[in-house]
mmCIF file of C-alpha atoms and ligand atoms in Angstrom:
data_model
loop_
_atom_site.group_PDB
_atom_site.id
_atom_site.type_symbol
_atom_site.label_atom_id
_atom_site.label_comp_id
_atom_site.label_asym_id
_atom_site.label_seq_id
_atom_site.Cartn_x
_atom_site.Cartn_y
_atom_site.Cartn_z
ATOM 1 C CA MET X 18 -2.074 -13.035 6.728
ATOM 2 C CA ASP X 19 -4.745 -15.770 6.315
ATOM 3 C CA TYR X 20 -6.257 -16.507 2.921
ATOM 4 C CA LEU X 21 -8.723 -13.815 1.839
ATOM 5 C CA PRO X 22 -12.561 -13.854 1.926
ATOM 6 C CA TRP X 23 -12.857 -14.191 -1.859
ATOM 7 C CA HIS X 24 -10.501 -17.181 -1.856
ATOM 8 C CA GLN X 25 -12.979 -19.389 0.086
ATOM 9 C CA ASN X 26 -13.975 -21.640 -2.853
ATOM 10 C CA ASN X 27 -10.480 -22.189 -3.997
ATOM 11 C CA TRP X 28 -9.353 -22.791 -0.464
ATOM 12 C CA ASP X 29 -12.050 -25.389 0.235
ATOM 13 C CA ARG X 30 -11.391 -27.103 -3.101
ATOM 14 C CA ILE X 31 -7.589 -27.396 -2.675
ATOM 15 C CA THR X 32 -7.509 -28.304 1.021
ATOM 16 C CA MET X 33 -10.101 -31.017 0.454
ATOM 17 C CA GLN X 34 -7.746 -32.623 -2.063
ATOM 18 C CA PHE X 35 -5.039 -32.726 0.573
ATOM 19 C CA ILE X 36 -7.438 -34.189 3.184
ATOM 20 C CA VAL X 37 -8.526 -37.020 0.869
ATOM 21 C CA ARG X 38 -4.886 -37.364 -0.409
ATOM 22 C CA ARG X 39 -5.775 -36.667 -3.991
ATOM 23 C CA ASN X 40 -3.626 -33.598 -4.047
ATOM 24 C CA PRO X 41 -1.472 -32.389 -6.964
ATOM 25 C CA HIS X 42 2.300 -32.224 -6.976
ATOM 26 C CA ALA X 43 2.258 -28.851 -8.669
ATOM 27 C CA LEU X 44 -0.305 -26.075 -8.330
ATOM 28 C CA LEU X 45 -0.529 -23.106 -10.698
ATOM 29 C CA LEU X 46 -2.228 -20.124 -9.089
ATOM 30 C CA TYR X 47 -3.074 -17.571 -11.783
ATOM 31 C CA GLY X 48 -5.110 -14.450 -12.270
ATOM 32 C CA ALA X 49 -4.586 -10.710 -12.258
ATOM 33 C CA SER X 50 -2.123 -9.048 -9.943
ATOM 34 C CA GLY X 51 -3.478 -7.838 -6.587
ATOM 35 C CA LEU X 52 -5.918 -10.690 -5.935
ATOM 36 C CA GLY X 53 -3.830 -12.330 -3.181
ATOM 37 C CA LYS X 54 -2.449 -15.397 -5.021
ATOM 38 C CA ARG X 55 0.770 -15.205 -2.930
ATOM 39 C CA VAL X 56 -1.260 -14.793 0.267
ATOM 40 C CA PHE X 57 -3.083 -17.982 -0.724
ATOM 41 C CA ALA X 58 0.218 -19.769 -1.469
ATOM 42 C CA GLU X 59 1.635 -18.752 1.973
ATOM 43 C CA SER X 60 -1.586 -19.776 3.787
ATOM 44 C CA LEU X 61 -1.597 -23.162 2.062
ATOM 45 C CA SER X 62 2.061 -23.572 2.972
ATOM 46 C CA SER X 63 1.319 -22.721 6.627
ATOM 47 C CA LEU X 64 -1.476 -25.251 6.725
ATOM 48 C CA LEU X 65 0.626 -28.048 5.230
ATOM 49 C CA LEU X 66 3.674 -27.285 7.388
ATOM 50 C CA CYS X 67 1.613 -27.118 10.562
ATOM 51 C CA GLN X 68 1.995 -30.214 12.773
ATOM 52 C CA ALA X 69 -1.407 -29.705 14.541
ATOM 53 C CA PRO X 70 -3.832 -27.982 12.166
ATOM 54 C CA MET X 71 -7.273 -27.124 13.443
ATOM 55 C CA LYS X 72 -10.401 -26.753 11.368
ATOM 56 C CA ASN X 73 -8.473 -26.617 8.148
ATOM 57 C CA LYS X 74 -6.197 -23.822 9.464
ATOM 58 C CA HIS X 75 -2.638 -23.746 10.857
ATOM 59 C CA CYS X 76 -2.407 -23.675 14.670
ATOM 60 C CA GLY X 77 0.159 -20.872 14.882
ATOM 61 C CA ARG X 78 1.932 -22.554 17.869
ATOM 62 C CA CYS X 79 3.601 -25.748 16.812
ATOM 63 C CA ARG X 80 7.204 -25.980 15.753
ATOM 64 C CA GLY X 81 6.267 -25.974 12.081
ATOM 65 C CA CYS X 82 4.245 -22.806 12.504
ATOM 66 C CA VAL X 83 6.922 -21.058 14.526
ATOM 67 C CA LEU X 84 9.566 -21.818 11.887
ATOM 68 C CA LYS X 85 7.203 -20.762 9.133
ATOM 69 C CA GLN X 86 6.376 -17.476 10.793
ATOM 70 C CA ALA X 87 10.068 -16.738 11.454
ATOM 71 C CA GLY X 88 10.758 -17.335 7.739
ATOM 72 C CA THR X 89 13.227 -20.100 8.570
ATOM 73 C CA HIS X 90 11.308 -23.289 7.799
ATOM 74 C CA PRO X 91 13.817 -25.571 6.140
ATOM 75 C CA ASP X 92 11.117 -27.329 4.085
ATOM 76 C CA LEU X 93 9.828 -24.168 2.481
ATOM 77 C CA ARG X 94 11.547 -22.511 -0.429
ATOM 78 C CA HIS X 95 10.860 -19.298 -2.306
ATOM 79 C CA VAL X 96 12.172 -18.968 -5.790
ATOM 80 C CA ARG X 97 12.091 -15.446 -7.198
ATOM 81 C CA PRO X 98 14.102 -13.559 -9.842
ATOM 82 C CA GLU X 99 17.403 -12.467 -8.318
ATOM 83 C CA SER X 100 19.501 -9.861 -10.053
ATOM 84 C CA SER X 101 17.506 -9.705 -13.370
ATOM 85 C CA ARG X 102 13.844 -10.036 -14.116
ATOM 86 C CA GLN X 103 14.300 -13.723 -14.891
ATOM 87 C CA ILE X 104 14.348 -16.911 -12.853
ATOM 88 C CA LYS X 105 17.594 -18.482 -13.990
ATOM 89 C CA ILE X 106 18.500 -22.076 -14.695
ATOM 90 C CA ASP X 107 20.912 -22.243 -11.761
ATOM 91 C CA GLN X 108 18.052 -21.381 -9.378
ATOM 92 C CA ILE X 109 15.969 -24.204 -10.788
ATOM 93 C CA ARG X 110 18.866 -26.659 -10.700
ATOM 94 C CA GLU X 111 19.279 -25.806 -7.015
ATOM 95 C CA LEU X 112 15.515 -26.210 -6.461
ATOM 96 C CA ASN X 113 15.631 -29.613 -8.180
ATOM 97 C CA ARG X 114 18.459 -30.791 -5.874
ATOM 98 C CA TRP X 115 16.589 -29.533 -2.873
ATOM 99 C CA SER X 116 13.328 -31.185 -3.952
ATOM 100 C CA VAL X 117 14.845 -34.758 -3.959
ATOM 101 C CA GLN X 118 16.239 -34.466 -0.405
ATOM 102 C CA THR X 119 14.082 -35.809 2.412
ATOM 103 C CA SER X 120 12.139 -33.226 4.384
ATOM 104 C CA GLN X 121 13.798 -32.015 7.555
ATOM 105 C CA GLN X 122 10.709 -31.691 9.636
ATOM 106 C CA GLY X 123 9.151 -34.923 8.431
ATOM 107 C CA GLY X 124 6.214 -33.317 6.606
ATOM 108 C CA TYR X 125 5.688 -31.624 3.220
ATOM 109 C CA LYS X 126 8.436 -29.820 1.272
ATOM 110 C CA ILE X 127 7.012 -26.799 -0.486
ATOM 111 C CA ALA X 128 8.481 -24.460 -3.053
ATOM 112 C CA ILE X 129 6.687 -21.207 -4.009
ATOM 113 C CA ILE X 130 7.824 -19.920 -7.459
ATOM 114 C CA TYR X 131 6.878 -16.326 -8.220
ATOM 115 C CA PRO X 132 6.413 -14.859 -10.735
ATOM 116 C CA SER X 133 6.689 -18.219 -12.455
ATOM 117 C CA GLU X 134 6.222 -16.689 -15.906
ATOM 118 C CA GLN X 135 9.720 -15.234 -15.362
ATOM 119 C CA MET X 136 11.322 -18.621 -15.822
ATOM 120 C CA ASN X 137 13.212 -18.475 -19.117
ATOM 121 C CA VAL X 138 13.041 -21.337 -21.522
ATOM 122 C CA GLN X 139 16.120 -23.114 -20.135
ATOM 123 C CA SER X 140 14.799 -22.764 -16.574
ATOM 124 C CA ALA X 141 11.337 -24.032 -17.608
ATOM 125 C CA ASN X 142 12.845 -27.028 -19.284
ATOM 126 C CA ALA X 143 14.975 -27.847 -16.270
ATOM 127 C CA PHE X 144 11.913 -27.462 -14.112
ATOM 128 C CA LEU X 145 9.944 -29.883 -16.392
ATOM 129 C CA LYS X 146 12.347 -32.645 -15.500
ATOM 130 C CA VAL X 147 11.399 -32.536 -11.811
ATOM 131 C CA LEU X 148 7.675 -32.209 -12.726
ATOM 132 C CA GLU X 149 7.889 -35.336 -14.843
ATOM 133 C CA GLU X 150 8.996 -37.351 -11.879
ATOM 134 C CA PRO X 151 7.703 -35.479 -8.888
ATOM 135 C CA PRO X 152 9.340 -36.289 -5.555
ATOM 136 C CA PRO X 153 6.966 -37.567 -2.910
ATOM 137 C CA GLN X 154 5.516 -35.221 -0.239
ATOM 138 C CA THR X 155 6.674 -32.239 -2.262
ATOM 139 C CA LEU X 156 4.460 -29.486 -3.534
ATOM 140 C CA PHE X 157 5.409 -26.845 -6.096
ATOM 141 C CA ILE X 158 3.213 -23.785 -6.053
ATOM 142 C CA LEU X 159 3.649 -21.652 -9.147
ATOM 143 C CA VAL X 160 2.127 -18.158 -8.961
ATOM 144 C CA ALA X 161 1.602 -16.228 -12.196
ATOM 145 C CA ASP X 162 -0.084 -13.025 -13.200
ATOM 146 C CA LYS X 163 0.367 -13.816 -16.880
ATOM 147 C CA VAL X 164 -0.327 -17.482 -17.237
ATOM 148 C CA LEU X 165 0.015 -17.611 -21.017
ATOM 149 C CA SER X 166 3.671 -16.693 -20.693
ATOM 150 C CA ILE X 167 4.336 -20.059 -19.004
ATOM 151 C CA LEU X 168 5.493 -22.907 -21.197
ATOM 152 C CA PRO X 169 2.382 -25.060 -22.103
ATOM 153 C CA THR X 170 4.332 -28.188 -21.183
ATOM 154 C CA VAL X 171 4.802 -26.839 -17.667
ATOM 155 C CA ARG X 172 1.222 -25.617 -17.379
ATOM 156 C CA SER X 173 -0.129 -29.029 -18.417
ATOM 157 C CA ARG X 174 1.709 -30.718 -15.558
ATOM 158 C CA CYS X 175 0.173 -28.422 -12.907
ATOM 159 C CA GLN X 176 -3.286 -28.241 -11.507
ATOM 160 C CA SER X 177 -4.404 -24.745 -12.472
ATOM 161 C CA LEU X 178 -6.380 -22.612 -10.071
ATOM 162 C CA LEU X 179 -7.906 -19.402 -11.337
ATOM 163 C CA PHE X 180 -8.218 -16.305 -9.084
ATOM 164 C CA SER X 181 -10.981 -14.066 -10.207
ATOM 165 C CA VAL X 182 -11.708 -10.439 -9.334
ATOM 166 C CA PRO X 183 -13.980 -10.449 -6.277
ATOM 167 C CA LYS X 184 -17.437 -8.812 -6.180
ATOM 168 C CA HIS X 185 -17.111 -5.011 -5.769
ATOM 169 C CA THR X 186 -19.057 -5.087 -2.495
ATOM 170 C CA GLU X 187 -17.025 -7.941 -1.030
ATOM 171 C CA ALA X 188 -13.755 -6.249 -2.016
ATOM 172 C CA LEU X 189 -14.878 -2.950 -0.589
ATOM 173 C CA GLN X 190 -15.977 -4.453 2.661
ATOM 174 C CA TRP X 191 -12.583 -6.122 3.115
ATOM 175 C CA LEU X 192 -10.760 -2.881 2.223
ATOM 176 C CA LYS X 193 -12.804 -1.018 4.820
ATOM 177 C CA SER X 194 -11.783 -3.476 7.426
ATOM 178 C CA GLN X 195 -8.104 -3.024 6.518
ATOM 179 C CA HIS X 196 -7.726 0.785 6.208
ATOM 180 C CA ASP X 197 -8.587 3.805 8.247
ATOM 181 C CA HIS X 198 -8.482 6.110 5.312
ATOM 182 C CA THR X 199 -11.680 5.072 3.511
ATOM 183 C CA ASP X 200 -12.689 8.200 1.549
ATOM 184 C CA ASN X 201 -12.210 7.142 -2.001
ATOM 185 C CA LEU X 202 -11.866 3.365 -1.655
ATOM 186 C CA ALA X 203 -14.526 2.597 -4.257
ATOM 187 C CA GLN X 204 -12.977 4.804 -6.825
ATOM 188 C CA LEU X 205 -9.486 3.403 -6.148
ATOM 189 C CA LEU X 206 -10.875 -0.092 -6.444
ATOM 190 C CA ILE X 207 -12.301 0.644 -9.861
ATOM 191 C CA GLN X 208 -9.044 2.210 -10.988
ATOM 192 C CA SER X 209 -7.185 -0.874 -9.810
ATOM 193 C CA GLY X 210 -9.325 -3.145 -11.919
ATOM 194 C CA GLY X 211 -11.146 -4.500 -8.883
ATOM 195 C CA ALA X 212 -7.952 -5.894 -7.304
ATOM 196 C CA PRO X 213 -8.150 -5.185 -3.566
ATOM 197 C CA LEU X 214 -4.490 -5.706 -2.802
ATOM 198 C CA GLU X 215 -3.556 -3.188 -5.452
ATOM 199 C CA VAL X 216 -5.582 -0.607 -3.561
ATOM 200 C CA SER X 217 -3.912 -1.636 -0.271
ATOM 201 C CA LYS X 218 -0.448 -1.282 -1.911
ATOM 202 C CA LEU X 219 -1.383 2.260 -2.977
ATOM 203 C CA LEU X 220 -2.654 3.242 0.461
ATOM 204 C CA ASN X 221 0.173 1.595 2.365
ATOM 205 C CA GLY X 222 2.669 3.144 0.064
ATOM 206 C CA ASP X 223 1.696 6.676 1.132
ATOM 207 C CA TYR X 224 -0.701 7.212 -1.670
ATOM 208 C CA ILE X 225 -1.580 10.760 -0.510
ATOM 209 C CA ARG X 226 2.005 11.930 -0.760
ATOM 210 C CA LEU X 227 2.340 10.361 -4.241
ATOM 211 C CA ARG X 228 -0.891 12.078 -5.441
ATOM 212 C CA ASN X 229 0.219 15.473 -4.138
ATOM 213 C CA ASP X 230 3.609 15.142 -5.660
ATOM 214 C CA VAL X 231 2.306 14.075 -9.048
ATOM 215 C CA ALA X 232 -0.247 16.909 -8.987
ATOM 216 C CA GLN X 233 2.327 19.522 -8.082
ATOM 217 C CA ASN X 234 4.623 18.550 -10.871
ATOM 218 C CA MET X 235 1.864 18.188 -13.387
ATOM 219 C CA LEU X 236 0.461 21.606 -12.571
ATOM 220 C CA ALA X 237 3.833 23.272 -12.654
ATOM 221 C CA LEU X 238 4.234 21.857 -16.113
ATOM 222 C CA LEU X 239 0.836 23.248 -17.251
ATOM 223 C CA SER X 240 1.685 26.652 -15.976
ATOM 224 C CA ARG X 241 4.636 26.635 -18.395
ATOM 225 C CA LYS X 242 7.014 27.677 -15.655
ATOM 226 C CA THR X 243 9.279 24.718 -15.831
ATOM 227 C CA ASN X 244 10.697 22.082 -18.143
ATOM 228 C CA ALA X 245 9.265 18.671 -18.603
ATOM 229 C CA LEU X 246 12.373 16.619 -18.054
ATOM 230 C CA GLU X 247 13.034 18.186 -14.727
ATOM 231 C CA LYS X 248 9.455 17.504 -13.570
ATOM 232 C CA ALA X 249 9.648 13.844 -14.774
ATOM 233 C CA ALA X 250 12.887 13.408 -12.861
ATOM 234 C CA ASN X 251 11.211 14.631 -9.716
ATOM 235 C CA LEU X 252 8.875 11.661 -9.810
ATOM 236 C CA GLN X 253 11.592 9.086 -10.339
ATOM 237 C CA LYS X 254 11.480 8.026 -6.674
ATOM 238 C CA TYR X 255 8.023 6.440 -7.201
ATOM 239 C CA GLN X 256 7.026 3.260 -9.067
ATOM 240 C CA PRO X 257 6.417 4.515 -12.667
ATOM 241 C CA ILE X 258 3.182 2.441 -12.910
ATOM 242 C CA ASP X 259 1.813 4.257 -9.806
ATOM 243 C CA VAL X 260 2.683 7.682 -11.230
ATOM 244 C CA LEU X 261 0.866 6.711 -14.482
ATOM 245 C CA LYS X 262 -2.203 5.515 -12.633
ATOM 246 C CA VAL X 263 -2.377 8.735 -10.591
ATOM 247 C CA LEU X 264 -2.105 10.850 -13.765
ATOM 248 C CA GLU X 265 -4.736 8.698 -15.417
ATOM 249 C CA SER X 266 -7.076 9.153 -12.424
ATOM 250 C CA PHE X 267 -6.598 12.965 -12.713
ATOM 251 C CA VAL X 268 -7.390 13.099 -16.430
ATOM 252 C CA SER X 269 -10.292 10.747 -16.226
ATOM 253 C CA LYS X 270 -11.847 12.914 -13.545
ATOM 254 C CA ALA X 271 -11.153 16.026 -15.589
ATOM 255 C CA ILE X 272 -13.003 14.439 -18.560
ATOM 256 C CA ARG X 273 -15.941 13.462 -16.343
ATOM 257 C CA LEU X 274 -15.997 17.022 -14.983
ATOM 258 C CA SER X 275 -16.094 18.425 -18.502
ATOM 259 C CA MET X 276 -19.176 16.378 -19.273
ATOM 260 C CA VAL X 277 -20.967 17.494 -16.067
ATOM 261 C CA LYS X 278 -20.149 21.120 -16.757
ATOM 262 C CA GLU X 279 -21.505 20.888 -20.334
ATOM 263 C CA GLU X 280 -24.681 19.161 -19.213
ATOM 264 C CA LYS X 281 -25.523 21.267 -16.207
ATOM 265 C CA ASN X 282 -23.495 24.334 -16.804
ATOM 266 C CA ILE X 283 -22.273 24.417 -13.211
ATOM 267 C CA SER X 284 -18.836 25.116 -11.888
ATOM 268 C CA SER X 285 -16.924 22.490 -10.136
ATOM 269 C CA GLN X 286 -17.109 22.457 -6.282
ATOM 270 C CA ASP X 287 -13.446 21.987 -5.843
ATOM 271 C CA GLU X 288 -11.693 24.293 -8.282
ATOM 272 C CA ASP X 289 -8.386 23.845 -6.459
ATOM 273 C CA ASP X 290 -7.877 20.161 -7.033
ATOM 274 C CA ALA X 291 -5.701 18.726 -9.775
ATOM 275 C CA PRO X 292 -8.420 17.429 -12.119
ATOM 276 C CA SER X 293 -10.252 20.815 -12.075
ATOM 277 C CA ARG X 294 -7.105 22.665 -12.905
ATOM 278 C CA LEU X 295 -6.258 20.190 -15.588
ATOM 279 C CA LEU X 296 -9.675 20.810 -17.126
ATOM 280 C CA ALA X 297 -9.122 24.562 -16.807
ATOM 281 C CA SER X 298 -5.827 24.319 -18.615
ATOM 282 C CA LEU X 299 -6.436 21.841 -21.464
ATOM 283 C CA GLU X 300 -8.924 21.589 -24.345
ATOM 284 C CA VAL X 301 -11.074 18.543 -24.030
ATOM 285 C CA THR X 302 -9.484 16.943 -27.106
ATOM 286 C CA ALA X 303 -6.110 17.350 -25.499
ATOM 287 C CA LEU X 304 -7.436 15.583 -22.357
ATOM 288 C CA PHE X 305 -8.524 12.601 -24.367
ATOM 289 C CA GLN X 306 -5.141 12.457 -26.120
ATOM 290 C CA PHE X 307 -3.339 12.693 -22.788
ATOM 291 C CA ARG X 308 -5.488 9.848 -21.442
ATOM 292 C CA ASP X 309 -4.871 7.627 -24.461
ATOM 293 C CA GLN X 310 -1.134 8.111 -24.078
ATOM 294 C CA LEU X 311 -1.300 7.237 -20.396
ATOM 295 C CA LEU X 312 -3.296 4.076 -20.986
ATOM 296 C CA LYS X 313 -0.865 2.975 -23.643
ATOM 297 C CA ALA X 314 2.067 3.555 -21.267
ATOM 298 C CA VAL X 315 0.344 1.513 -18.542
ATOM 299 C CA ARG X 316 -0.171 -1.331 -20.992
ATOM 300 C CA TYR X 317 3.413 -1.071 -22.135
ATOM 301 C CA LEU X 318 4.758 -1.159 -18.605
ATOM 302 C CA SER X 319 2.564 -4.097 -17.533
ATOM 303 C CA GLY X 320 3.553 -6.059 -20.599
ATOM 304 C CA ASN X 321 6.509 -8.357 -21.150
ATOM 305 C CA SER X 322 8.727 -5.795 -22.723
ATOM 306 C CA ASN X 323 11.173 -3.972 -20.481
ATOM 307 C CA PRO X 324 10.759 -0.286 -21.295
ATOM 308 C CA ASN X 325 12.841 2.411 -19.608
ATOM 309 C CA PRO X 326 10.290 3.861 -17.153
ATOM 310 C CA LEU X 327 11.956 7.293 -16.901
ATOM 311 C CA LEU X 328 11.957 7.744 -20.701
ATOM 312 C CA LEU X 329 8.301 6.788 -20.759
ATOM 313 C CA ILE X 330 7.332 9.383 -18.158
ATOM 314 C CA GLU X 331 9.587 11.945 -19.753
ATOM 315 C CA ALA X 332 7.796 11.448 -23.110
ATOM 316 C CA ILE X 333 4.432 11.857 -21.401
ATOM 317 C CA PHE X 334 5.508 15.076 -19.682
ATOM 318 C CA VAL X 335 7.034 16.481 -22.900
ATOM 319 C CA ASN X 336 3.779 15.824 -24.748
ATOM 320 C CA LEU X 337 1.785 17.358 -21.906
ATOM 321 C CA SER X 338 3.945 20.462 -21.964
ATOM 322 C CA ARG X 339 3.108 20.805 -25.734
ATOM 323 C CA ALA X 340 -0.537 20.035 -25.340
ATOM 324 C CA GLN X 341 -3.083 22.593 -26.472
ATOM 325 C CA ILE X 342 -3.683 25.108 -23.723
ATOM 326 C CA ARG X 343 -7.144 26.759 -23.402
ATOM 327 C CA ASN X 344 -7.192 30.419 -24.345
HETATM 328 ZN ZN1 ZN F 407 0.919 -25.342 13.700
#
């Protein structure tokens, strides 16, 4: 994938630095998740490893491009957490050894470190050593969703590049060009905080099946025919954050429906869908409580702590099963 339309300014700025040879040794790409920072890192790597770039893009045909596309370029490294959530010191020591070797294809050596906030203190300190005396023709690209979790001494030795949420219309236009199923793209985009790749992830990950499954388990719980722990376990196969976001979308829509109904005293057009049935089952105060709990859980899961996702969803389902039912 090439860099994305909303990356244009960042792309022009960074590639110009390489053209005039005033480029940094270390780049820190930061901003919310789902904006394509890794896509940018890969595109920049492709350009720098290409032996015959054209108009500021890689050619796709030279030896450098072929190796890059095959994922076997010897001068490109990816450093990611392995067994745990952390990037460990051994990985950084290995990276440091690699970075002082000469490049095998005669061009740049590039290392992409993601998520770079997952370097622990020892790893970050080991990495600092190589940043203090950067090897020639070597570029470190750090990618971070949570830039403040990176050691300030590391941050200060990188050129930082912020990735912002694109304009809604621009993001929507791009999403429409990528997906056949375009019914509720605008709503999904808002729910995803304006991050287009989060929406793509949902759609590519069989979002419809996820929604149906979450709806079924939630509605069974509201009908009091089942127990909460069993229903929570049914959803274990999905990413917990995705389950929470779907639940949040249901309850937010239920709340909106309740307001429309009060104002206009009309019945919902689609009584069968999950939000309508949620509204039919729960008092409005219970809906607000449910949503608060979901938002808290989303924040908790997105934070730096490492909560047990199953317990989190179980707690939400237990509370929902005890929520006040409409008479
Ligand atoms: Zn090429």
